[in-house]
PDB file of C-alpha atoms in Angstrom:
ATOM      1  CA  UNK K   1     119.941  79.415 -25.171  1.00  0.00           C
ATOM      2  CA  UNK K   2     120.466  81.716 -28.144  1.00  0.00           C
ATOM      3  CA  UNK K   3     121.222  85.413 -28.454  1.00  0.00           C
ATOM      4  CA  UNK K   4     118.640  87.420 -30.373  1.00  0.00           C
ATOM      5  CA  UNK K   5     119.284  90.860 -31.851  1.00  0.00           C
ATOM      6  CA  UNK K   6     116.714  93.227 -33.316  1.00  0.00           C
ATOM      7  CA  UNK K   7     118.525  95.936 -35.265  1.00  0.00           C
ATOM      8  CA  UNK K   8     116.284  98.788 -36.360  1.00  0.00           C
ATOM      9  CA  UNK K   9     116.940 101.987 -38.224  1.00  0.00           C
ATOM     10  CA  UNK K  10     116.988 103.920 -34.945  1.00  0.00           C
ATOM     11  CA  UNK K  11     117.628 101.440 -32.144  1.00  0.00           C
ATOM     12  CA  UNK K  12     119.139  98.103 -31.206  1.00  0.00           C
ATOM     13  CA  UNK K  13     117.730  95.482 -28.843  1.00  0.00           C
ATOM     14  CA  UNK K  14     119.619  92.426 -27.612  1.00  0.00           C
ATOM     15  CA  UNK K  15     118.682  89.554 -25.316  1.00  0.00           C
ATOM     16  CA  UNK K  16     118.908  85.818 -24.710  1.00  0.00           C
ATOM     17  CA  UNK K  17     116.042  83.478 -25.527  1.00  0.00           C
ATOM     18  CA  UNK K  18     115.493  80.975 -22.738  1.00  0.00           C
ATOM     19  CA  UNK K  19     112.441  78.701 -22.715  1.00  0.00           C
ATOM     20  CA  UNK K  20     110.445  81.059 -24.907  1.00  0.00           C
ATOM     21  CA  UNK K  21     111.276  84.216 -22.984  1.00  0.00           C
ATOM     22  CA  UNK K  22     113.877  86.955 -23.343  1.00  0.00           C
ATOM     23  CA  UNK K  23     116.313  87.422 -20.466  1.00  0.00           C
ATOM     24  CA  UNK K  24     119.223  89.832 -20.017  1.00  0.00           C
ATOM     25  CA  UNK K  25     117.565  92.290 -22.398  1.00  0.00           C
ATOM     26  CA  UNK K  26     119.226  95.607 -23.231  1.00  0.00           C
ATOM     27  CA  UNK K  27     118.309  98.293 -25.744  1.00  0.00           C
ATOM     28  CA  UNK K  28     119.544 101.695 -26.862  1.00  0.00           C
ATOM     29  CA  UNK K  29     119.453 104.165 -29.716  1.00  0.00           C
ATOM     30  CA  UNK K  30     121.798 103.383 -32.575  1.00  0.00           C
ATOM     31  CA  UNK K  31     124.619 105.934 -32.649  1.00  0.00           C
ATOM     32  CA  UNK K  32     126.690 107.424 -35.479  1.00  0.00           C
ATOM     33  CA  UNK K  33     124.728 105.729 -38.252  1.00  0.00           C
ATOM     34  CA  UNK K  34     126.879 107.347 -40.937  1.00  0.00           C
ATOM     35  CA  UNK K  35     129.954 105.521 -39.644  1.00  0.00           C
ATOM     36  CA  UNK K  36     130.056 101.773 -40.335  1.00  0.00           C
ATOM     37  CA  UNK K  37     132.896 101.133 -37.877  1.00  0.00           C
ATOM     38  CA  UNK K  38     131.085 102.898 -35.035  1.00  0.00           C
ATOM     39  CA  UNK K  39     127.762 101.146 -35.555  1.00  0.00           C
ATOM     40  CA  UNK K  40     129.400  97.731 -35.801  1.00  0.00           C
ATOM     41  CA  UNK K  41     131.301  98.425 -32.587  1.00  0.00           C
ATOM     42  CA  UNK K  42     128.069  99.363 -30.855  1.00  0.00           C
ATOM     43  CA  UNK K  43     126.479  96.094 -31.955  1.00  0.00           C
ATOM     44  CA  UNK K  44     129.504  94.124 -30.732  1.00  0.00           C
ATOM     45  CA  UNK K  45     129.481  95.899 -27.366  1.00  0.00           C
ATOM     46  CA  UNK K  46     125.860  94.902 -26.835  1.00  0.00           C
ATOM     47  CA  UNK K  47     126.515  91.269 -27.719  1.00  0.00           C
ATOM     48  CA  UNK K  48     129.749  90.751 -25.762  1.00  0.00           C
ATOM     49  CA  UNK K  49     128.293  90.547 -22.202  1.00  0.00           C
ATOM     50  CA  UNK K  50     125.740  87.969 -23.331  1.00  0.00           C
ATOM     51  CA  UNK K  51     128.423  85.599 -24.636  1.00  0.00           C
ATOM     52  CA  UNK K  52     129.493  84.995 -21.041  1.00  0.00           C
ATOM     53  CA  UNK K  53     126.374  82.812 -20.754  1.00  0.00           C
ATOM     54  CA  UNK K  54     126.086  79.327 -22.239  1.00  0.00           C
ATOM     55  CA  UNK K  55     124.663  80.294 -25.625  1.00  0.00           C
ATOM     56  CA  UNK K  56     124.701  78.206 -28.781  1.00  0.00           C
ATOM     57  CA  UNK K  57     124.536  80.943 -31.388  1.00  0.00           C
ATOM     58  CA  UNK K  58     123.477  84.426 -32.448  1.00  0.00           C
ATOM     59  CA  UNK K  59     120.481  85.404 -34.575  1.00  0.00           C
ATOM     60  CA  UNK K  60     120.007  88.932 -35.867  1.00  0.00           C
ATOM     61  CA  UNK K  61     117.155  90.620 -37.692  1.00  0.00           C
ATOM     62  CA  UNK K  62     118.020  93.581 -39.916  1.00  0.00           C
ATOM     63  CA  UNK K  63     115.699  95.897 -41.917  1.00  0.00           C
ATOM     64  CA  UNK K  64     117.154  95.064 -45.306  1.00  0.00           C
ATOM     65  CA  UNK K  65     117.480  92.545 -48.094  1.00  0.00           C
ATOM     66  CA  UNK K  66     119.717  89.746 -46.821  1.00  0.00           C
ATOM     67  CA  UNK K  67     121.835  87.080 -48.453  1.00  0.00           C
ATOM     68  CA  UNK K  68     120.721  84.533 -45.868  1.00  0.00           C
ATOM     69  CA  UNK K  69     123.314  81.900 -46.774  1.00  0.00           C
ATOM     70  CA  UNK K  70     126.295  84.267 -46.610  1.00  0.00           C
ATOM     71  CA  UNK K  71     124.836  86.566 -43.966  1.00  0.00           C
ATOM     72  CA  UNK K  72     125.394  89.726 -46.010  1.00  0.00           C
ATOM     73  CA  UNK K  73     123.007  92.663 -45.578  1.00  0.00           C
ATOM     74  CA  UNK K  74     122.414  95.265 -48.285  1.00  0.00           C
ATOM     75  CA  UNK K  75     121.233  98.887 -48.095  1.00  0.00           C
ATOM     76  CA  UNK K  76     119.932  98.717 -44.541  1.00  0.00           C
ATOM     77  CA  UNK K  77     116.946 101.023 -44.019  1.00  0.00           C
ATOM     78  CA  UNK K  78     117.844 104.256 -42.182  1.00  0.00           C
ATOM     79  CA  UNK K  79     121.472 103.213 -41.587  1.00  0.00           C
ATOM     80  CA  UNK K  80     123.297 104.986 -44.439  1.00  0.00           C
ATOM     81  CA  UNK K  81     126.696 103.405 -43.774  1.00  0.00           C
ATOM     82  CA  UNK K  82     125.396  99.850 -44.149  1.00  0.00           C
ATOM     83  CA  UNK K  83     125.412  99.461 -47.932  1.00  0.00           C
ATOM     84  CA  UNK K  84     126.922  95.967 -48.032  1.00  0.00           C
ATOM     85  CA  UNK K  85     127.985  94.414 -44.744  1.00  0.00           C
ATOM     86  CA  UNK K  86     129.184  90.818 -44.306  1.00  0.00           C
ATOM     87  CA  UNK K  87     127.564  90.717 -40.894  1.00  0.00           C
ATOM     88  CA  UNK K  88     127.736  86.952 -40.393  1.00  0.00           C
ATOM     89  CA  UNK K  89     131.498  86.791 -41.021  1.00  0.00           C
ATOM     90  CA  UNK K  90     132.218  89.880 -38.916  1.00  0.00           C
ATOM     91  CA  UNK K  91     130.323  88.617 -35.869  1.00  0.00           C
ATOM     92  CA  UNK K  92     131.512  85.018 -36.183  1.00  0.00           C
ATOM     93  CA  UNK K  93     135.125  86.169 -36.238  1.00  0.00           C
ATOM     94  CA  UNK K  94     134.504  88.345 -33.201  1.00  0.00           C
ATOM     95  CA  UNK K  95     132.590  85.890 -30.994  1.00  0.00           C
ATOM     96  CA  UNK K  96     133.456  82.414 -32.344  1.00  0.00           C
ATOM     97  CA  UNK K  97     129.782  81.487 -32.401  1.00  0.00           C
ATOM     98  CA  UNK K  98     127.533  80.588 -35.355  1.00  0.00           C
ATOM     99  CA  UNK K  99     125.630  83.656 -36.580  1.00  0.00           C
ATOM    100  CA  UNK K 100     122.403  83.723 -38.608  1.00  0.00           C
ATOM    101  CA  UNK K 101     121.006  86.832 -40.297  1.00  0.00           C
ATOM    102  CA  UNK K 102     117.565  87.533 -41.726  1.00  0.00           C
ATOM    103  CA  UNK K 103     115.148  90.367 -42.415  1.00  0.00           C
ATOM    104  CA  UNK K 104     113.682  91.937 -39.269  1.00  0.00           C
ATOM    105  CA  UNK K 105     110.035  91.407 -40.237  1.00  0.00           C
ATOM    106  CA  UNK K 106     110.770  87.781 -41.081  1.00  0.00           C
ATOM    107  CA  UNK K 107     112.040  87.506 -37.512  1.00  0.00           C
ATOM    108  CA  UNK K 108     108.794  89.047 -36.278  1.00  0.00           C
ATOM    109  CA  UNK K 109     106.801  86.443 -38.233  1.00  0.00           C
ATOM    110  CA  UNK K 110     108.976  83.570 -36.974  1.00  0.00           C
ATOM    111  CA  UNK K 111     108.601  84.830 -33.428  1.00  0.00           C
ATOM    112  CA  UNK K 112     104.825  84.989 -33.683  1.00  0.00           C
ATOM    113  CA  UNK K 113     104.659  81.537 -35.277  1.00  0.00           C
ATOM    114  CA  UNK K 114     106.849  79.879 -32.662  1.00  0.00           C
ATOM    115  CA  UNK K 115     106.021  81.824 -29.536  1.00  0.00           C
ATOM    116  CA  UNK K 116     103.073  84.144 -30.137  1.00  0.00           C
ATOM    117  CA  UNK K 117      99.670  84.606 -31.720  1.00  0.00           C
ATOM    118  CA  UNK K 118     100.587  82.544 -34.789  1.00  0.00           C
ATOM    119  CA  UNK K 119     101.324  79.303 -32.935  1.00  0.00           C
ATOM    120  CA  UNK K 120      98.032  77.687 -33.953  1.00  0.00           C
ATOM    121  CA  UNK K 121      98.400  78.363 -37.671  1.00  0.00           C
ATOM    122  CA  UNK K 122     100.481  76.620 -40.331  1.00  0.00           C
ATOM    123  CA  UNK K 123      99.877  79.485 -42.788  1.00  0.00           C
ATOM    124  CA  UNK K 124     100.152  83.043 -41.473  1.00  0.00           C
ATOM    125  CA  UNK K 125     101.461  86.482 -42.329  1.00  0.00           C
ATOM    126  CA  UNK K 126     103.050  88.947 -39.932  1.00  0.00           C
ATOM    127  CA  UNK K 127     102.434  92.600 -40.815  1.00  0.00           C
ATOM    128  CA  UNK K 128     104.601  95.174 -39.061  1.00  0.00           C
ATOM    129  CA  UNK K 129     103.421  98.788 -39.259  1.00  0.00           C
ATOM    130  CA  UNK K 130     105.993 101.385 -38.327  1.00  0.00           C
ATOM    131  CA  UNK K 131     107.726 104.044 -40.366  1.00  0.00           C
ATOM    132  CA  UNK K 132     107.242 101.573 -43.206  1.00  0.00           C
ATOM    133  CA  UNK K 133     105.139  98.469 -43.822  1.00  0.00           C
ATOM    134  CA  UNK K 134     106.790  95.051 -43.806  1.00  0.00           C
ATOM    135  CA  UNK K 135     105.527  91.494 -43.864  1.00  0.00           C
ATOM    136  CA  UNK K 136     106.863  88.044 -43.091  1.00  0.00           C
ATOM    137  CA  UNK K 137     105.327  84.962 -44.683  1.00  0.00           C
ATOM    138  CA  UNK K 138     104.839  81.533 -43.099  1.00  0.00           C
ATOM    139  CA  UNK K 139     103.573  78.834 -45.486  1.00  0.00           C
ATOM    140  CA  UNK K 140     103.035  75.259 -44.251  1.00  0.00           C
ATOM    141  CA  UNK K 141     105.042  76.048 -41.110  1.00  0.00           C
ATOM    142  CA  UNK K 142     107.982  77.309 -43.159  1.00  0.00           C
ATOM    143  CA  UNK K 143     109.315  80.820 -43.549  1.00  0.00           C
ATOM    144  CA  UNK K 144     108.978  81.880 -47.173  1.00  0.00           C
ATOM    145  CA  UNK K 145     111.609  84.542 -47.795  1.00  0.00           C
ATOM    146  CA  UNK K 146     112.001  84.264 -51.564  1.00  0.00           C
ATOM    147  CA  UNK K 147     115.263  83.800 -53.443  1.00  0.00           C
ATOM    148  CA  UNK K 148     116.710  87.146 -52.287  1.00  0.00           C
ATOM    149  CA  UNK K 149     114.961  87.388 -48.903  1.00  0.00           C
ATOM    150  CA  UNK K 150     112.662  89.950 -50.490  1.00  0.00           C
ATOM    151  CA  UNK K 151     109.320  88.126 -50.434  1.00  0.00           C
ATOM    152  CA  UNK K 152     106.493  89.934 -48.710  1.00  0.00           C
ATOM    153  CA  UNK K 153     107.442  93.489 -49.664  1.00  0.00           C
ATOM    154  CA  UNK K 154     103.822  94.331 -50.391  1.00  0.00           C
ATOM    155  CA  UNK K 155     104.363  97.886 -49.176  1.00  0.00           C
ATOM    156  CA  UNK K 156     106.311  98.641 -52.327  1.00  0.00           C
ATOM    157  CA  UNK K 157     103.506  97.647 -54.692  1.00  0.00           C
ATOM    158  CA  UNK K 158     101.957 100.567 -56.652  1.00  0.00           C
ATOM    159  CA  UNK K 159      98.809 101.955 -55.054  1.00  0.00           C
ATOM    160  CA  UNK K 160      96.892 105.150 -55.895  1.00  0.00           C
ATOM    161  CA  UNK K 161      99.477 107.915 -56.516  1.00  0.00           C
ATOM    162  CA  UNK K 162     102.355 106.250 -54.660  1.00  0.00           C
ATOM    163  CA  UNK K 163     102.724 102.770 -53.169  1.00  0.00           C
ATOM    164  CA  UNK K 164     100.963 100.859 -50.405  1.00  0.00           C
ATOM    165  CA  UNK K 165     103.575 101.764 -47.799  1.00  0.00           C
ATOM    166  CA  UNK K 166     102.985 105.495 -48.370  1.00  0.00           C
ATOM    167  CA  UNK K 167      99.361 105.118 -47.267  1.00  0.00           C
ATOM    168  CA  UNK K 168      99.546 102.150 -44.859  1.00  0.00           C
ATOM    169  CA  UNK K 169     102.404 103.082 -42.533  1.00  0.00           C
ATOM    170  CA  UNK K 170     103.327 105.849 -40.136  1.00  0.00           C
ATOM    171  CA  UNK K 171     104.594 107.793 -43.123  1.00  0.00           C
ATOM    172  CA  UNK K 172     100.983 108.455 -44.132  1.00  0.00           C
ATOM    173  CA  UNK K 173     100.466 110.948 -41.313  1.00  0.00           C
ATOM    174  CA  UNK K 174     103.554 113.020 -42.015  1.00  0.00           C
ATOM    175  CA  UNK K 175     103.027 112.952 -45.785  1.00  0.00           C
ATOM    176  CA  UNK K 176      99.317 113.729 -45.805  1.00  0.00           C
ATOM    177  CA  UNK K 177      98.621 115.574 -42.548  1.00  0.00           C
ATOM    178  CA  UNK K 178     101.994 117.051 -41.507  1.00  0.00           C
ATOM    179  CA  UNK K 179     101.823 115.260 -38.166  1.00  0.00           C
ATOM    180  CA  UNK K 180     103.116 111.986 -36.774  1.00  0.00           C
ATOM    181  CA  UNK K 181     101.338 108.711 -36.140  1.00  0.00           C
ATOM    182  CA  UNK K 182     102.114 109.108 -32.435  1.00  0.00           C
ATOM    183  CA  UNK K 183     100.594 112.596 -32.283  1.00  0.00           C
ATOM    184  CA  UNK K 184      97.563 111.431 -34.238  1.00  0.00           C
ATOM    185  CA  UNK K 185      97.205 108.516 -31.825  1.00  0.00           C
ATOM    186  CA  UNK K 186      97.364 110.813 -28.805  1.00  0.00           C
ATOM    187  CA  UNK K 187      94.823 113.171 -30.362  1.00  0.00           C
ATOM    188  CA  UNK K 188      92.485 110.296 -31.181  1.00  0.00           C
ATOM    189  CA  UNK K 189      92.642 109.077 -27.575  1.00  0.00           C
ATOM    190  CA  UNK K 190      91.573 112.576 -26.573  1.00  0.00           C
ATOM    191  CA  UNK K 191      88.593 112.287 -28.903  1.00  0.00           C
ATOM    192  CA  UNK K 192      89.740 114.910 -31.412  1.00  0.00           C
ATOM    193  CA  UNK K 193      87.531 114.604 -34.477  1.00  0.00           C
ATOM    194  CA  UNK K 194      90.246 115.457 -37.011  1.00  0.00           C
ATOM    195  CA  UNK K 195      92.525 112.735 -35.700  1.00  0.00           C
ATOM    196  CA  UNK K 196      89.711 110.195 -35.682  1.00  0.00           C
ATOM    197  CA  UNK K 197      89.047 110.990 -39.350  1.00  0.00           C
ATOM    198  CA  UNK K 198      92.740 110.555 -40.117  1.00  0.00           C
ATOM    199  CA  UNK K 199      92.745 107.103 -38.571  1.00  0.00           C
ATOM    200  CA  UNK K 200      89.591 106.235 -40.501  1.00  0.00           C
ATOM    201  CA  UNK K 201      91.375 107.103 -43.749  1.00  0.00           C
ATOM    202  CA  UNK K 202      94.415 105.111 -42.629  1.00  0.00           C
ATOM    203  CA  UNK K 203      92.220 102.103 -41.889  1.00  0.00           C
ATOM    204  CA  UNK K 204      90.778 102.149 -45.391  1.00  0.00           C
ATOM    205  CA  UNK K 205      94.262 102.122 -46.883  1.00  0.00           C
ATOM    206  CA  UNK K 206      95.535  99.480 -44.491  1.00  0.00           C
ATOM    207  CA  UNK K 207      92.535  97.384 -45.460  1.00  0.00           C
ATOM    208  CA  UNK K 208      93.778  97.528 -49.051  1.00  0.00           C
ATOM    209  CA  UNK K 209      97.128  96.171 -47.834  1.00  0.00           C
ATOM    210  CA  UNK K 210      95.351  93.311 -46.072  1.00  0.00           C
ATOM    211  CA  UNK K 211      93.464  92.545 -49.283  1.00  0.00           C
ATOM    212  CA  UNK K 212      96.787  92.274 -51.126  1.00  0.00           C
ATOM    213  CA  UNK K 213      97.945  89.759 -48.522  1.00  0.00           C
ATOM    214  CA  UNK K 214      94.756  87.767 -49.022  1.00  0.00           C
ATOM    215  CA  UNK K 215      94.999  87.755 -52.805  1.00  0.00           C
ATOM    216  CA  UNK K 216      98.658  86.743 -52.796  1.00  0.00           C
ATOM    217  CA  UNK K 217      99.007  84.386 -49.799  1.00  0.00           C
ATOM    218  CA  UNK K 218      95.464  83.606 -48.531  1.00  0.00           C
ATOM    219  CA  UNK K 219      96.673  82.800 -44.976  1.00  0.00           C
ATOM    220  CA  UNK K 220      94.706  81.447 -42.047  1.00  0.00           C
ATOM    221  CA  UNK K 221      95.764  84.400 -39.907  1.00  0.00           C
ATOM    222  CA  UNK K 222      97.425  87.792 -40.007  1.00  0.00           C
ATOM    223  CA  UNK K 223      99.293  89.034 -36.941  1.00  0.00           C
ATOM    224  CA  UNK K 224      99.764  92.807 -36.798  1.00  0.00           C
ATOM    225  CA  UNK K 225     102.650  94.420 -34.943  1.00  0.00           C
ATOM    226  CA  UNK K 226     104.832  97.508 -35.017  1.00  0.00           C
ATOM    227  CA  UNK K 227     104.417 100.833 -33.252  1.00  0.00           C
ATOM    228  CA  UNK K 228     101.404 101.967 -35.317  1.00  0.00           C
ATOM    229  CA  UNK K 229      99.501  98.830 -34.307  1.00  0.00           C
ATOM    230  CA  UNK K 230      98.890 100.479 -30.925  1.00  0.00           C
ATOM    231  CA  UNK K 231      96.252 102.591 -32.661  1.00  0.00           C
ATOM    232  CA  UNK K 232      94.365  99.530 -33.944  1.00  0.00           C
ATOM    233  CA  UNK K 233      91.125 100.422 -32.107  1.00  0.00           C
ATOM    234  CA  UNK K 234      90.994 103.641 -34.122  1.00  0.00           C
ATOM    235  CA  UNK K 235      91.402 102.073 -37.553  1.00  0.00           C
ATOM    236  CA  UNK K 236      90.015  98.537 -37.190  1.00  0.00           C
ATOM    237  CA  UNK K 237      86.435  99.408 -38.142  1.00  0.00           C
ATOM    238  CA  UNK K 238      87.443 101.273 -41.328  1.00  0.00           C
ATOM    239  CA  UNK K 239      89.840  98.465 -42.207  1.00  0.00           C
ATOM    240  CA  UNK K 240      87.110  95.838 -41.932  1.00  0.00           C
ATOM    241  CA  UNK K 241      84.635  97.988 -43.857  1.00  0.00           C
ATOM    242  CA  UNK K 242      87.128  98.127 -46.718  1.00  0.00           C
ATOM    243  CA  UNK K 243      86.893  94.333 -47.054  1.00  0.00           C
ATOM    244  CA  UNK K 244      83.358  94.636 -48.449  1.00  0.00           C
ATOM    245  CA  UNK K 245      84.555  94.733 -52.066  1.00  0.00           C
ATOM    246  CA  UNK K 246      86.836  91.689 -51.731  1.00  0.00           C
ATOM    247  CA  UNK K 247      85.916  89.202 -54.453  1.00  0.00           C
ATOM    248  CA  UNK K 248      86.065  86.158 -52.160  1.00  0.00           C
ATOM    249  CA  UNK K 249      84.078  87.211 -49.056  1.00  0.00           C
ATOM    250  CA  UNK K 250      84.091  83.694 -47.583  1.00  0.00           C
ATOM    251  CA  UNK K 251      87.865  83.922 -47.242  1.00  0.00           C
ATOM    252  CA  UNK K 252      87.588  86.952 -44.986  1.00  0.00           C
ATOM    253  CA  UNK K 253      84.996  85.189 -42.848  1.00  0.00           C
ATOM    254  CA  UNK K 254      87.611  82.536 -42.081  1.00  0.00           C
ATOM    255  CA  UNK K 255      90.562  84.904 -41.677  1.00  0.00           C
ATOM    256  CA  UNK K 256      91.772  85.550 -38.136  1.00  0.00           C
ATOM    257  CA  UNK K 257      93.405  88.908 -37.396  1.00  0.00           C
ATOM    258  CA  UNK K 258      95.454  89.248 -34.216  1.00  0.00           C
ATOM    259  CA  UNK K 259      97.541  91.945 -32.567  1.00  0.00           C
ATOM    260  CA  UNK K 260     100.922  90.973 -31.185  1.00  0.00           C
ATOM    261  CA  UNK K 261     100.996  90.911 -27.390  1.00  0.00           C
ATOM    262  CA  UNK K 262     104.720  90.373 -26.811  1.00  0.00           C
ATOM    263  CA  UNK K 263     107.109  93.315 -27.137  1.00  0.00           C
ATOM    264  CA  UNK K 264     110.023  90.851 -27.387  1.00  0.00           C
ATOM    265  CA  UNK K 265     108.591  88.831 -30.257  1.00  0.00           C
ATOM    266  CA  UNK K 266     111.135  90.045 -32.853  1.00  0.00           C
ATOM    267  CA  UNK K 267     113.990  89.185 -30.472  1.00  0.00           C
ATOM    268  CA  UNK K 268     112.515  85.725 -29.952  1.00  0.00           C
ATOM    269  CA  UNK K 269     112.247  85.266 -33.708  1.00  0.00           C
ATOM    270  CA  UNK K 270     115.831  86.403 -34.254  1.00  0.00           C
ATOM    271  CA  UNK K 271     117.085  83.968 -31.614  1.00  0.00           C
ATOM    272  CA  UNK K 272     115.082  81.188 -33.292  1.00  0.00           C
ATOM    273  CA  UNK K 273     117.125  81.679 -36.481  1.00  0.00           C
ATOM    274  CA  UNK K 274     119.912  79.706 -34.812  1.00  0.00           C
ATOM    275  CA  UNK K 275     117.760  76.579 -34.851  1.00  0.00           C
ATOM    276  CA  UNK K 276     116.704  76.933 -38.490  1.00  0.00           C
ATOM    277  CA  UNK K 277     118.714  75.637 -41.466  1.00  0.00           C
ATOM    278  CA  UNK K 278     120.699  78.156 -43.524  1.00  0.00           C
ATOM    279  CA  UNK K 279     117.943  78.163 -46.117  1.00  0.00           C
ATOM    280  CA  UNK K 280     115.013  78.706 -43.774  1.00  0.00           C
ATOM    281  CA  UNK K 281     112.433  77.828 -46.436  1.00  0.00           C
ATOM    282  CA  UNK K 282     113.511  74.170 -46.520  1.00  0.00           C
ATOM    283  CA  UNK K 283     112.387  73.054 -43.089  1.00  0.00           C
ATOM    284  CA  UNK K 284     109.417  73.581 -40.828  1.00  0.00           C
ATOM    285  CA  UNK K 285     109.920  76.103 -38.052  1.00  0.00           C
TER     286      UNK K 285
END
């Protein structure tokens, strides 16, 4: 059994992976994000009760660039105090267990590949749509993270007047319509025409993001997760319509697009880090 931790910009989730399921799960909002000592203590307090069980190691996904070998995280998204944190060393000294650190969306992709909708594919991409847009890349059953754990940051590519993430994440609704993705989702469920048009526009932009994935990685499947994915029925049609100008239409005919069905998939992926080598691109998952 391994401990898995999903550290987000606003919350923390912790649990133990046992036979492909998460047990002893706890979650809470992350407190005092401007104070490194306080946030680290909160993380430790969540982990400590789980170490009473027979666990082999700790895996943690963090929304940042990660030095995977040394377990150092840099400029963690929405946690201002985490500029450069030697997370692996800190947690190993505290709990006397091996600790493995990676990007949170990489953990999502690993989780889907090992335990979820990506199990049947050797080449897949996990796309997580939340406040931002992240992706994790699996090539020939291996996580491809790049030299600096920065591969897959397609959201930062230039697009229209900003970048892809501006238009293909929850940020789109606040930036363009002065609302939130959640409010737009609720309004769309109520049949409000304005909200439905907003999701149509979002789908067109998200379709452009999917095209970037196809041009760069050409996977067998894309698995979509994140909070905004709940609104998939409202943007799927526009997304698929945007594929009409893709230069290689046969590729899209073969592509499988799935929605994640497991709310614990990122925790499962984080726990799976314990069983991967330090350089996760060197061995099949």
